Amino acid sequence: MTQRATDSVLNSTGGAAAAPAPALEVRGIRKVFRERRSEVHVLEELSLRVLPGEFVSIIGPSGSGKSTLFHIIGGLIAPDAGQVLMEGREVTGEKGRIAYMPQQPALFPWRTIEDNVLLPEELRGTSKASARAHARAWMERAGLGGFEQAYPHTLSGGMQQRAAFLRALMSPQEVMCLDEPFSALDALTRSDMQRWLLDIWEDTRRSVLMITHHIEEALLLSDSIYILSARPGSVLKRVEAPFTRPRREDLLLDPSFIELKSEISAVLRQEQQKRN
């Protein structure tokens, strides 16, 4: 990759070209946690956006405020400054605006896999027959056909994660927030899940914001990547992944992929050294 090409991919967040109204926009978020006489500055002037149908990842050092940012976007905690907007409307502090998938599947153990998957439509008041048909169609596609009446504890970690993702997918919200969804999986299962998620997402094109610590995963899945600084978290760089879709695993061996991975890794190492 030439220096000019690198510069066009690895850019600061300023001077972004005009784009459609973001599905999600975070502006100038600041968060400080206070306990007795101590203060922990977690986020500082953090801004990012997710365009409609865009897959965006956040990557950064541990403790850089990534999960706190998700809690702010989901309305679970309030920022000390800044705004959260969806389709141009401010929704700061409002709950129920995103579909959320946590690090662990968080399936209800007393519900069958099918009943877990169709829960969002059940809460919307969709007829049971319609919700069940919709859930079964997705489960068949996700490789969960035949496990509709199974309970979560009887399934492998990867199958539980598929069910959790389908539950988020069946939620009515346009924006999906995925918080390190594959972190608890072994390397082989994680690779399988990445391929599966690519296939599902490329058909649905939901607007996704994902937290990950894996550079390869971020580059393989994402249209753009925000690299965060060490705490207090702010955006160091916004990286556009210049790879055509559909993407397949052989992309990991592409020289331009390897070079961009190395550049992002260098940015993160440099930031980690500042903490040390």
Coordinates of C-alpha atoms in Angstrom, one line a residue:
M1 CA 0.0 0.0 0.0
T2 CA 1.4 3.4 -1.0
Q3 CA 1.8 6.2 1.5
R4 CA -0.9 8.1 -0.4
A5 CA -3.3 5.1 -0.2
T6 CA -2.5 4.7 3.5
D7 CA -3.2 8.4 4.2
S8 CA -6.5 8.1 2.5
V9 CA -7.5 5.1 4.7
L10 CA -6.0 6.0 8.0
N11 CA -7.4 9.5 8.6
S12 CA -8.2 11.7 11.6
T13 CA -11.9 12.3 12.2
G14 CA -11.9 15.8 10.9
G15 CA -12.9 16.8 7.4
A16 CA -15.2 13.9 6.7
A17 CA -17.0 14.1 3.4
A18 CA -20.8 14.8 3.2
A19 CA -22.8 11.7 4.0
P20 CA -26.4 10.6 4.5
A21 CA -28.0 11.4 7.8
P22 CA -26.5 9.0 10.3
A23 CA -28.5 6.2 11.8
L24 CA -26.6 6.9 15.0
E25 CA -24.4 9.9 15.9
V26 CA -22.5 10.6 19.1
R27 CA -21.4 14.1 19.6
G28 CA -18.8 15.3 22.2
I29 CA -19.6 12.7 24.8
R30 CA -17.9 13.3 28.2
K31 CA -18.3 11.1 31.2
V32 CA -16.7 11.2 34.7
F33 CA -17.5 8.7 37.4
R34 CA -17.3 10.3 40.9
E35 CA -16.9 8.3 44.1
R36 CA -16.3 10.1 47.4
R37 CA -13.3 12.3 46.7
S38 CA -12.0 10.5 43.6
E39 CA -12.9 11.0 40.0
V40 CA -12.4 8.7 37.0
H41 CA -12.5 10.5 33.6
V42 CA -13.8 7.8 31.3
L43 CA -14.7 9.5 28.1
E44 CA -13.7 12.9 26.7
E45 CA -15.1 14.7 23.7
L46 CA -15.9 11.4 21.9
S47 CA -17.7 11.7 18.6
L48 CA -18.6 9.1 16.0
R49 CA -21.3 8.1 13.6
V50 CA -22.9 5.1 12.0
L51 CA -24.5 5.6 8.6
P52 CA -27.6 3.7 7.5
G53 CA -26.6 0.1 6.7
E54 CA -23.0 0.7 7.8
F55 CA -21.0 -1.8 10.0
V56 CA -18.8 0.2 12.3
S57 CA -16.4 -1.2 14.9
I58 CA -14.7 0.4 18.0
I59 CA -11.3 -0.8 19.0
G60 CA -9.1 0.5 21.8
P61 CA -7.1 -0.3 24.9
S62 CA -8.9 -1.9 27.9
G63 CA -10.5 0.7 30.1
S64 CA -10.9 3.2 27.3
G65 CA -14.7 3.5 28.0
K66 CA -16.1 1.4 25.2
S67 CA -18.7 -0.3 27.3
T68 CA -19.5 2.9 29.0
L69 CA -20.2 4.5 25.6
F70 CA -22.7 1.7 24.8
H71 CA -24.5 2.3 28.1
I72 CA -24.8 6.0 27.2
I73 CA -26.1 5.2 23.7
G74 CA -28.6 2.8 25.3
G75 CA -29.8 5.4 27.8
L76 CA -28.6 3.4 30.8
I77 CA -26.4 6.1 32.1
A78 CA -26.3 9.9 31.4
P79 CA -23.2 11.6 29.9
D80 CA -21.8 14.7 31.7
A81 CA -21.7 16.4 28.3
G82 CA -22.6 15.6 24.7
Q83 CA -25.5 14.2 22.7
V84 CA -26.7 11.0 21.2
L85 CA -28.7 11.3 18.0
M86 CA -30.6 8.8 15.8
E87 CA -31.6 9.8 12.3
G88 CA -31.0 13.4 13.3
R89 CA -33.1 13.4 16.5
E90 CA -31.6 13.7 19.9
V91 CA -32.3 10.6 22.0
T92 CA -29.8 11.2 24.9
G93 CA -31.0 9.3 27.9
E94 CA -33.8 7.5 26.1
K95 CA -34.0 3.7 26.5
G96 CA -35.2 1.2 24.0
R97 CA -33.6 2.9 21.0
I98 CA -31.1 0.2 20.2
A99 CA -31.0 -3.6 19.8
Y100 CA -28.2 -4.8 22.1
M101 CA -26.1 -8.0 22.2
P102 CA -23.8 -8.4 25.2
Q103 CA -20.6 -10.3 25.6
Q104 CA -22.4 -13.3 27.0
P105 CA -25.6 -14.6 25.3
A106 CA -27.8 -13.6 28.2
L107 CA -30.6 -16.0 27.1
F108 CA -33.4 -16.7 29.6
P109 CA -32.7 -20.2 30.9
W110 CA -36.4 -21.0 31.5
R111 CA -37.4 -20.2 27.9
T112 CA -36.7 -22.4 24.9
I113 CA -34.3 -21.2 22.2
E114 CA -37.3 -20.4 20.0
D115 CA -39.0 -18.4 22.7
N116 CA -35.8 -16.5 23.4
V117 CA -35.4 -15.6 19.7
L118 CA -39.0 -14.4 19.3
L119 CA -39.1 -12.4 22.5
P120 CA -38.7 -9.0 20.8
E121 CA -41.8 -9.7 18.5
E122 CA -43.7 -11.0 21.5
L123 CA -43.0 -7.7 23.3
R124 CA -44.2 -5.8 20.3
G125 CA -47.5 -7.6 20.4
T126 CA -46.9 -9.5 17.1
S127 CA -49.3 -12.5 16.9
K128 CA -47.8 -15.7 18.2
A129 CA -48.2 -17.5 15.0
S130 CA -46.5 -14.8 13.0
A131 CA -43.6 -14.3 15.5
R132 CA -43.0 -18.1 15.7
A133 CA -42.9 -18.4 11.9
H134 CA -40.5 -15.5 11.6
A135 CA -38.3 -16.9 14.4
R136 CA -38.2 -20.4 12.9
A137 CA -37.3 -19.0 9.4
W138 CA -34.3 -17.3 10.9
M139 CA -33.3 -20.2 13.1
E140 CA -33.3 -22.5 10.2
R141 CA -31.0 -20.2 8.3
A142 CA -28.8 -19.8 11.3
G143 CA -28.2 -23.5 11.7
L144 CA -30.5 -23.8 14.7
G145 CA -33.3 -25.7 12.9
G146 CA -34.3 -28.7 15.1
F147 CA -33.3 -26.9 18.3
E148 CA -36.4 -24.8 18.6
Q149 CA -37.6 -26.5 21.8
A150 CA -34.1 -26.9 23.3
Y151 CA -33.0 -24.9 26.4
P152 CA -30.0 -22.6 26.3
H153 CA -27.8 -24.8 28.7
T154 CA -28.0 -27.7 26.2
L155 CA -26.4 -25.7 23.3
S156 CA -22.8 -24.9 22.6
G157 CA -21.5 -21.4 23.2
G158 CA -21.5 -20.7 19.4
M159 CA -25.1 -21.8 19.1
Q160 CA -26.2 -19.7 22.1
Q161 CA -24.5 -16.7 20.5
R162 CA -26.3 -17.3 17.2
A163 CA -29.6 -17.3 19.2
A164 CA -28.7 -14.1 21.0
F165 CA -27.8 -12.4 17.7
L166 CA -31.1 -13.5 16.1
R167 CA -33.0 -12.1 19.1
A168 CA -31.2 -8.7 18.5
L169 CA -31.9 -9.0 14.8
M170 CA -35.6 -9.5 15.4
S171 CA -35.8 -6.3 17.5
P172 CA -37.4 -3.4 15.7
Q173 CA -34.6 -0.9 16.3
E174 CA -32.5 0.0 13.3
V175 CA -29.2 0.3 15.2
M176 CA -27.6 -2.9 16.7
C177 CA -24.9 -2.5 19.3
L178 CA -22.7 -5.6 19.7
D179 CA -20.5 -5.6 22.8
E180 CA -17.6 -8.0 22.0
P181 CA -20.1 -10.7 21.0
F182 CA -17.5 -13.4 20.3
S183 CA -15.1 -12.8 23.2
A184 CA -16.1 -15.8 25.2
L185 CA -15.7 -18.2 22.2
D186 CA -12.7 -20.4 21.3
A187 CA -10.7 -19.3 18.2
L188 CA -12.3 -21.9 15.8
T189 CA -15.9 -21.1 16.9
R190 CA -15.1 -17.4 16.8
S191 CA -13.9 -17.7 13.2
D192 CA -17.1 -19.7 12.3
M193 CA -19.2 -17.0 13.9
Q194 CA -17.5 -14.2 12.0
R195 CA -18.2 -15.9 8.7
W196 CA -21.8 -16.5 9.8
L197 CA -22.3 -12.9 10.9
L198 CA -20.9 -11.7 7.6
D199 CA -23.4 -13.7 5.6
I200 CA -26.4 -12.7 7.8
W201 CA -25.4 -9.0 7.9
E202 CA -24.8 -8.7 4.2
D203 CA -28.4 -9.8 3.6
T204 CA -30.0 -7.6 6.2
R205 CA -27.7 -4.5 6.2
R206 CA -28.7 -3.3 9.6
S207 CA -26.7 -0.4 11.1
V208 CA -24.2 -2.0 13.4
L209 CA -21.8 -0.6 16.1
M210 CA -19.6 -3.3 17.5
I211 CA -16.9 -3.3 20.2
T212 CA -14.0 -5.6 19.6
H213 CA -10.4 -6.1 20.7
H214 CA -9.5 -8.0 17.6
I215 CA -8.1 -6.0 14.7
E216 CA -8.6 -8.8 12.2
E217 CA -12.2 -9.1 13.2
A218 CA -12.8 -5.4 12.9
L219 CA -11.2 -5.2 9.5
L220 CA -13.0 -8.3 8.2
L221 CA -16.5 -7.2 9.3
S222 CA -16.4 -3.4 9.2
D223 CA -16.9 -0.6 6.8
S224 CA -15.1 1.8 9.2
I225 CA -13.3 1.5 12.5
Y226 CA -12.8 4.0 15.3
I227 CA -9.6 3.7 17.3
L228 CA -9.9 5.0 20.8
S229 CA -7.3 6.4 23.0
A230 CA -6.4 5.2 26.5
R231 CA -8.7 6.6 29.3
P232 CA -10.2 9.0 29.0
G233 CA -11.4 7.6 25.7
S234 CA -11.5 9.8 22.7
V235 CA -11.2 9.0 19.0
L236 CA -7.6 8.8 17.8
K237 CA -8.3 7.7 14.2
R238 CA -11.2 6.7 12.0
V239 CA -10.1 4.0 9.6
E240 CA -12.1 3.1 6.4
A241 CA -11.7 -0.6 5.4
P242 CA -11.1 -0.4 1.7
F243 CA -12.2 -3.9 0.9
T244 CA -15.0 -4.9 -1.4
R245 CA -18.0 -6.9 -0.3
P246 CA -18.9 -9.7 0.0
R247 CA -15.9 -10.6 2.1
R248 CA -14.4 -14.0 2.7
E249 CA -11.7 -15.4 5.0
D250 CA -9.0 -15.4 2.3
L251 CA -9.1 -11.6 2.8
L252 CA -7.0 -12.2 5.9
L253 CA -4.1 -13.2 3.6
D254 CA -4.3 -10.1 1.3
P255 CA -1.2 -8.0 1.6
S256 CA -3.2 -4.7 1.9
F257 CA -5.2 -6.3 4.7
I258 CA -2.0 -7.4 6.5
E259 CA -0.5 -3.9 6.1
L260 CA -3.5 -2.1 7.4
K261 CA -3.7 -4.5 10.3
S262 CA -0.1 -3.7 11.1
E263 CA -0.7 0.1 11.0
I264 CA -3.7 -0.1 13.3
S265 CA -1.7 -2.3 15.7
A266 CA 1.1 0.2 15.7
V267 CA -1.3 3.0 16.7
L268 CA -2.7 0.9 19.5
R269 CA 0.8 -0.1 20.8
Q270 CA 1.9 3.5 20.8
E271 CA -1.2 4.4 22.8
Q272 CA -0.6 1.6 25.2
Q273 CA 2.9 2.7 25.8
K274 CA 1.6 6.1 26.9
R275 CA -0.2 4.4 29.7
N276 CA 2.9 2.6 30.8

